Short mmCIF file of C-alpha atoms and ligand atoms in Angstrom, two decimals:
data_model
loop_
_atom_site.label_atom_id
_atom_site.label_comp_id
_atom_site.label_asym_id
_atom_site.label_seq_id
_atom_site.Cartn_x
_atom_site.Cartn_y
_atom_site.Cartn_z
CA MET A 1 -22.02 -0.45 5.40
CA LEU A 2 -19.44 -0.69 2.62
CA ALA A 3 -18.47 2.46 0.75
CA GLY A 4 -19.39 2.60 -2.95
CA TYR A 5 -17.27 3.96 -5.79
CA ASP A 6 -18.61 7.53 -5.41
CA HIS A 7 -17.72 7.51 -1.74
CA LEU A 8 -14.19 6.26 -2.55
CA LEU A 9 -13.69 8.91 -5.23
CA ALA A 10 -14.89 11.61 -2.82
CA ALA A 11 -12.37 10.33 -0.24
CA ALA A 12 -9.63 10.40 -2.90
CA ARG A 13 -10.47 14.04 -3.80
CA ARG A 14 -10.46 15.05 -0.15
CA LEU A 15 -7.10 13.37 0.50
CA GLN A 16 -5.13 14.77 -2.46
CA TRP A 17 -1.67 16.07 -1.48
CA ASP A 18 1.58 17.02 -3.15
CA ALA A 19 4.66 14.87 -2.57
CA GLU A 20 6.87 17.84 -3.50
CA ALA A 21 5.27 20.04 -0.82
CA ILE A 22 6.15 17.87 2.19
CA ASP A 23 8.85 19.73 4.13
CA LEU A 24 11.76 17.34 4.68
CA SER A 25 14.35 20.09 5.23
CA ALA A 26 14.75 19.48 8.98
CA ASP A 27 14.65 15.66 8.77
CA ARG A 28 17.97 13.88 8.85
CA VAL A 29 18.70 10.30 9.75
CA GLY A 30 21.75 8.14 9.34
CA GLY A 31 22.68 4.67 10.47
CA ASP A 32 19.18 3.61 11.48
CA ALA A 33 18.88 0.13 9.98
CA LEU A 34 15.11 -0.19 10.45
CA ILE A 35 14.26 3.16 8.85
CA THR A 36 16.69 2.44 6.01
CA ASP A 37 15.11 -1.00 5.42
CA LEU A 38 11.61 0.45 5.44
CA VAL A 39 12.45 3.28 3.03
CA ALA A 40 14.32 0.83 0.77
CA GLY A 41 11.27 -1.43 0.78
CA PHE A 42 8.77 1.32 0.01
CA LEU A 43 11.00 2.69 -2.78
CA VAL A 44 10.72 -0.63 -4.63
CA ALA A 45 7.16 -1.38 -3.56
CA GLU A 46 5.45 1.93 -4.37
CA SER A 47 7.11 2.25 -7.74
CA ALA A 48 6.13 -1.35 -8.58
CA VAL A 49 2.48 -0.94 -7.57
CA ALA A 50 2.28 2.28 -9.63
CA GLN A 51 3.81 0.61 -12.69
CA GLU A 52 1.84 -2.63 -12.52
CA LEU A 53 -1.71 -1.32 -12.00
CA ASP A 54 -2.72 -0.98 -15.69
CA PRO A 55 -4.19 -4.52 -16.02
CA TRP A 56 -6.44 -3.88 -12.97
CA ILE A 57 -7.74 -0.72 -14.64
CA ALA A 58 -8.33 -2.60 -17.90
CA ALA A 59 -10.04 -5.57 -16.18
CA ALA A 60 -12.51 -3.47 -14.16
CA GLY A 61 -15.76 -3.77 -16.09
CA ASP A 62 -17.57 -0.88 -14.42
CA PRO A 63 -16.45 2.62 -15.58
CA ALA A 64 -16.67 3.88 -11.96
CA ALA A 65 -14.38 1.06 -10.81
CA ARG A 66 -11.98 1.88 -13.66
CA GLU A 67 -11.93 5.50 -12.59
CA CYS A 68 -11.15 4.47 -8.99
CA PHE A 69 -8.21 2.31 -10.12
CA ALA A 70 -6.94 5.16 -12.32
CA VAL A 71 -7.12 7.63 -9.41
CA GLN A 72 -5.37 5.04 -7.27
CA GLN A 73 -2.55 4.85 -9.82
CA ARG A 74 -1.98 8.61 -9.47
CA ASP A 75 -1.78 8.11 -5.70
CA GLU A 76 0.80 5.33 -6.13
CA ARG A 77 2.95 7.54 -8.36
CA ARG A 78 2.82 10.22 -5.67
CA HIS A 79 3.80 7.69 -3.00
CA ALA A 80 6.73 6.51 -5.11
CA ARG A 81 7.88 10.12 -5.54
CA PHE A 82 7.56 10.79 -1.80
CA PHE A 83 9.78 7.82 -0.92
CA GLU A 84 12.32 8.85 -3.57
CA ARG A 85 12.50 12.24 -1.85
CA VAL A 86 12.90 10.62 1.58
CA ALA A 87 15.73 8.44 0.26
CA ASP A 88 17.52 11.32 -1.50
CA GLU A 89 16.92 14.14 0.99
CA VAL A 90 16.69 12.40 4.37
CA LEU A 91 18.82 9.25 4.02
CA GLY A 92 21.12 10.69 1.38
CA GLU A 93 21.14 7.38 -0.51
CA ARG A 94 18.85 4.94 -2.32
CA PRO A 95 19.42 1.79 -0.27
CA ALA A 96 18.88 -1.72 -1.66
CA ALA A 97 15.73 -3.52 -0.56
CA ARG A 98 15.59 -6.89 1.20
CA PRO A 99 15.48 -9.85 -1.24
CA GLU A 100 11.98 -10.76 0.02
CA ILE A 101 10.74 -7.30 -1.07
CA VAL A 102 12.37 -7.68 -4.48
CA GLU A 103 10.79 -11.13 -4.88
CA LEU A 104 7.28 -9.88 -4.11
CA PHE A 105 7.42 -6.64 -6.10
CA ALA A 106 9.74 -7.51 -8.98
CA ARG A 107 8.51 -11.07 -9.58
CA THR A 108 5.23 -12.09 -7.93
CA LEU A 109 3.33 -8.84 -8.54
CA PRO A 110 4.42 -8.47 -12.21
CA ALA A 111 3.57 -12.15 -12.84
CA THR A 112 0.09 -11.56 -11.38
CA ALA A 113 -0.27 -8.43 -13.54
CA ARG A 114 0.67 -10.40 -16.66
CA ALA A 115 -1.82 -13.15 -15.80
CA LEU A 116 -4.55 -10.53 -15.35
CA ALA A 117 -3.67 -8.84 -18.63
CA ALA A 118 -4.03 -12.23 -20.35
CA ASP A 119 -7.24 -13.25 -18.57
CA THR A 120 -9.53 -10.74 -16.84
CA GLY A 121 -11.19 -13.70 -15.11
CA THR A 122 -8.29 -13.64 -12.63
CA LEU A 123 -9.31 -10.18 -11.30
CA GLY A 124 -10.43 -11.57 -7.91
CA GLU A 125 -7.10 -13.30 -7.36
CA ALA A 126 -5.18 -10.23 -8.55
CA VAL A 127 -7.12 -7.88 -6.25
CA GLY A 128 -6.53 -10.37 -3.43
CA LEU A 129 -2.76 -10.06 -3.88
CA TYR A 130 -2.54 -6.36 -4.69
CA HIS A 131 -5.18 -4.73 -2.52
CA LEU A 132 -5.63 -7.21 0.30
CA VAL A 133 -2.22 -8.78 0.92
CA ILE A 134 0.14 -6.07 -0.32
CA GLU A 135 -1.78 -2.93 0.57
CA GLY A 136 -3.96 -4.27 3.37
CA ILE A 137 -1.26 -6.10 5.31
CA VAL A 138 2.30 -5.69 4.00
CA PHE A 139 2.00 -1.90 3.47
CA ALA A 140 -0.09 -1.41 6.61
CA VAL A 141 2.54 -3.10 8.81
CA GLY A 142 5.41 -1.20 7.18
CA GLN A 143 3.63 2.16 7.36
CA GLU A 144 2.80 1.68 11.02
CA ALA A 145 6.44 0.84 11.77
CA LEU A 146 7.84 3.75 9.75
CA LEU A 147 5.36 6.23 11.20
CA SER A 148 6.16 5.28 14.79
CA LEU A 149 9.94 5.38 14.13
CA ALA A 150 9.63 8.76 12.40
CA VAL A 151 7.65 10.19 15.33
CA GLN A 152 10.17 8.76 17.85
CA ARG A 153 13.10 10.31 15.96
CA GLY A 154 11.37 13.68 15.44
CA LEU A 155 11.29 13.27 11.63
CA ARG A 156 8.25 15.49 11.16
CA GLY A 157 8.22 15.64 7.38
CA VAL A 158 8.62 11.86 7.04
CA ALA A 159 5.83 11.32 9.59
CA ASP A 160 3.58 13.77 7.74
CA GLY A 161 4.11 12.05 4.39
CA VAL A 162 3.75 8.51 5.74
CA ALA A 163 0.48 9.46 7.48
CA ARG A 164 -0.82 10.78 4.14
CA VAL A 165 0.29 7.61 2.34
CA GLN A 166 -1.46 5.57 5.04
CA ALA A 167 -4.71 7.51 4.55
CA ASP A 168 -4.57 6.96 0.76
CA GLU A 169 -3.90 3.25 1.21
CA ARG A 170 -7.02 2.88 3.36
CA TRP A 171 -9.32 3.85 0.51
CA HIS A 172 -7.28 1.68 -1.90
CA VAL A 173 -7.92 -1.31 0.35
CA GLY A 174 -11.60 -0.27 0.50
CA LEU A 175 -11.63 -0.38 -3.31
CA GLY A 176 -10.16 -3.88 -3.25
CA VAL A 177 -12.70 -5.08 -0.71
CA LEU A 178 -15.51 -3.63 -2.81
CA GLN A 179 -14.18 -5.47 -5.88
CA LEU A 180 -14.03 -8.78 -4.02
CA GLN A 181 -17.55 -8.26 -2.73
CA ARG A 182 -18.84 -7.59 -6.24
CA LEU A 183 -16.96 -10.61 -7.60
CA SER A 184 -18.17 -12.78 -4.69
CA VAL A 185 -14.61 -13.80 -3.84
CA THR A 186 -13.74 -14.79 -0.27
CA ILE A 187 -10.32 -14.32 1.31
CA ASP A 188 -8.55 -16.30 4.00
CA VAL A 189 -6.75 -13.74 6.18
CA SER A 190 -4.75 -16.35 8.08
CA ASP A 191 -2.08 -16.50 5.33
CA HIS A 192 -1.45 -12.77 5.42
CA ALA A 193 0.51 -12.56 8.64
CA ALA A 194 3.19 -14.83 7.25
CA ALA A 195 3.45 -12.69 4.12
CA ALA A 196 4.03 -9.50 6.12
CA MET A 197 6.57 -11.11 8.43
CA ALA A 198 8.49 -12.61 5.54
CA VAL A 199 8.66 -9.38 3.57
CA TRP A 200 9.74 -7.01 6.34
CA GLY A 201 11.47 -9.36 8.75
CA PRO A 202 10.67 -9.76 12.45
CA ASP A 203 12.10 -6.42 13.66
CA VAL A 204 9.66 -4.43 11.52
CA ALA A 205 6.78 -6.91 11.36
CA THR A 206 6.52 -7.40 15.11
CA PRO A 207 3.71 -9.65 16.37
CA GLU A 208 1.92 -6.54 17.77
CA ARG A 209 2.01 -4.66 14.46
CA VAL A 210 0.94 -7.72 12.47
CA GLU A 211 -1.90 -8.45 14.91
CA HIS A 212 -3.07 -4.85 14.78
CA SER A 213 -3.10 -4.77 10.97
CA LEU A 214 -4.75 -8.18 10.71
CA ALA A 215 -7.49 -7.18 13.14
CA ALA A 216 -8.28 -4.00 11.16
CA HIS A 217 -8.21 -6.05 7.97
CA ALA A 218 -10.49 -8.76 9.34
CA ARG A 219 -13.03 -6.13 10.44
CA ARG A 220 -13.15 -4.65 6.93
CA LEU A 221 -13.51 -8.07 5.32
CA LYS A 222 -16.19 -9.16 7.75
CA ILE A 223 -18.26 -6.03 7.10
CA ALA A 224 -18.04 -6.77 3.39
CA GLY A 225 -18.76 -10.46 3.84
CA VAL A 226 -15.61 -11.54 1.98
CA GLU A 227 -13.79 -13.18 4.88
CA SER A 228 -13.62 -16.96 5.00
CA ALA A 229 -11.13 -17.45 7.83
CA PRO A 230 -12.40 -18.05 11.38
FE1 FE2 B 301 0.90 3.39 -2.30
FE1 FE2 B 302 -2.15 1.92 -2.67
#
């Protein structure tokens, strides 16, 4: 059974949290290349998804769908703020992201947003990139990696915040799946693994993490009847 807009908005209300309230005071990390890469990636990615979401809000015909996208945008701003705090207070720097991250979030996503702003008929394609590929796979793989590294290193505040981001992203992906179902768009999940591996690199996007995220993704798509891949 696929959740409707009311169910998603109820989940969003239940999950609200404050990025300023996460206690990062005991978390310190230096010289960990994987954590630095992940935080650098999420710094660019979360701020881009927050900034680029307006055309999705405008293209959603249903007022309830529009409200969901608008609530999602507030979540994305909170995520961006949380990763800024992690960079400033835990890493002590704002590291540069991998070129593959910059390509996806500073070029591909804005180009898709512009296309959607010009033609709302591209909403299915735009939701496919934003909610299914970026949030459903690329973010899911990165969050899983960062959460497990944070737990291993005893970074309790980072782990707390990433777990909250992860919970928010689940309903965002649910919103995307609901949109695709309503638009009768099907998605081929087989391309998504390559996207996640390319963006994060093989040390973060390990085959196990990619498999795990793809399996969860395929289950959601199958329930909604929007999966076309075998
Ligand atoms: Fe986010
Ligand atoms: Fe999101």
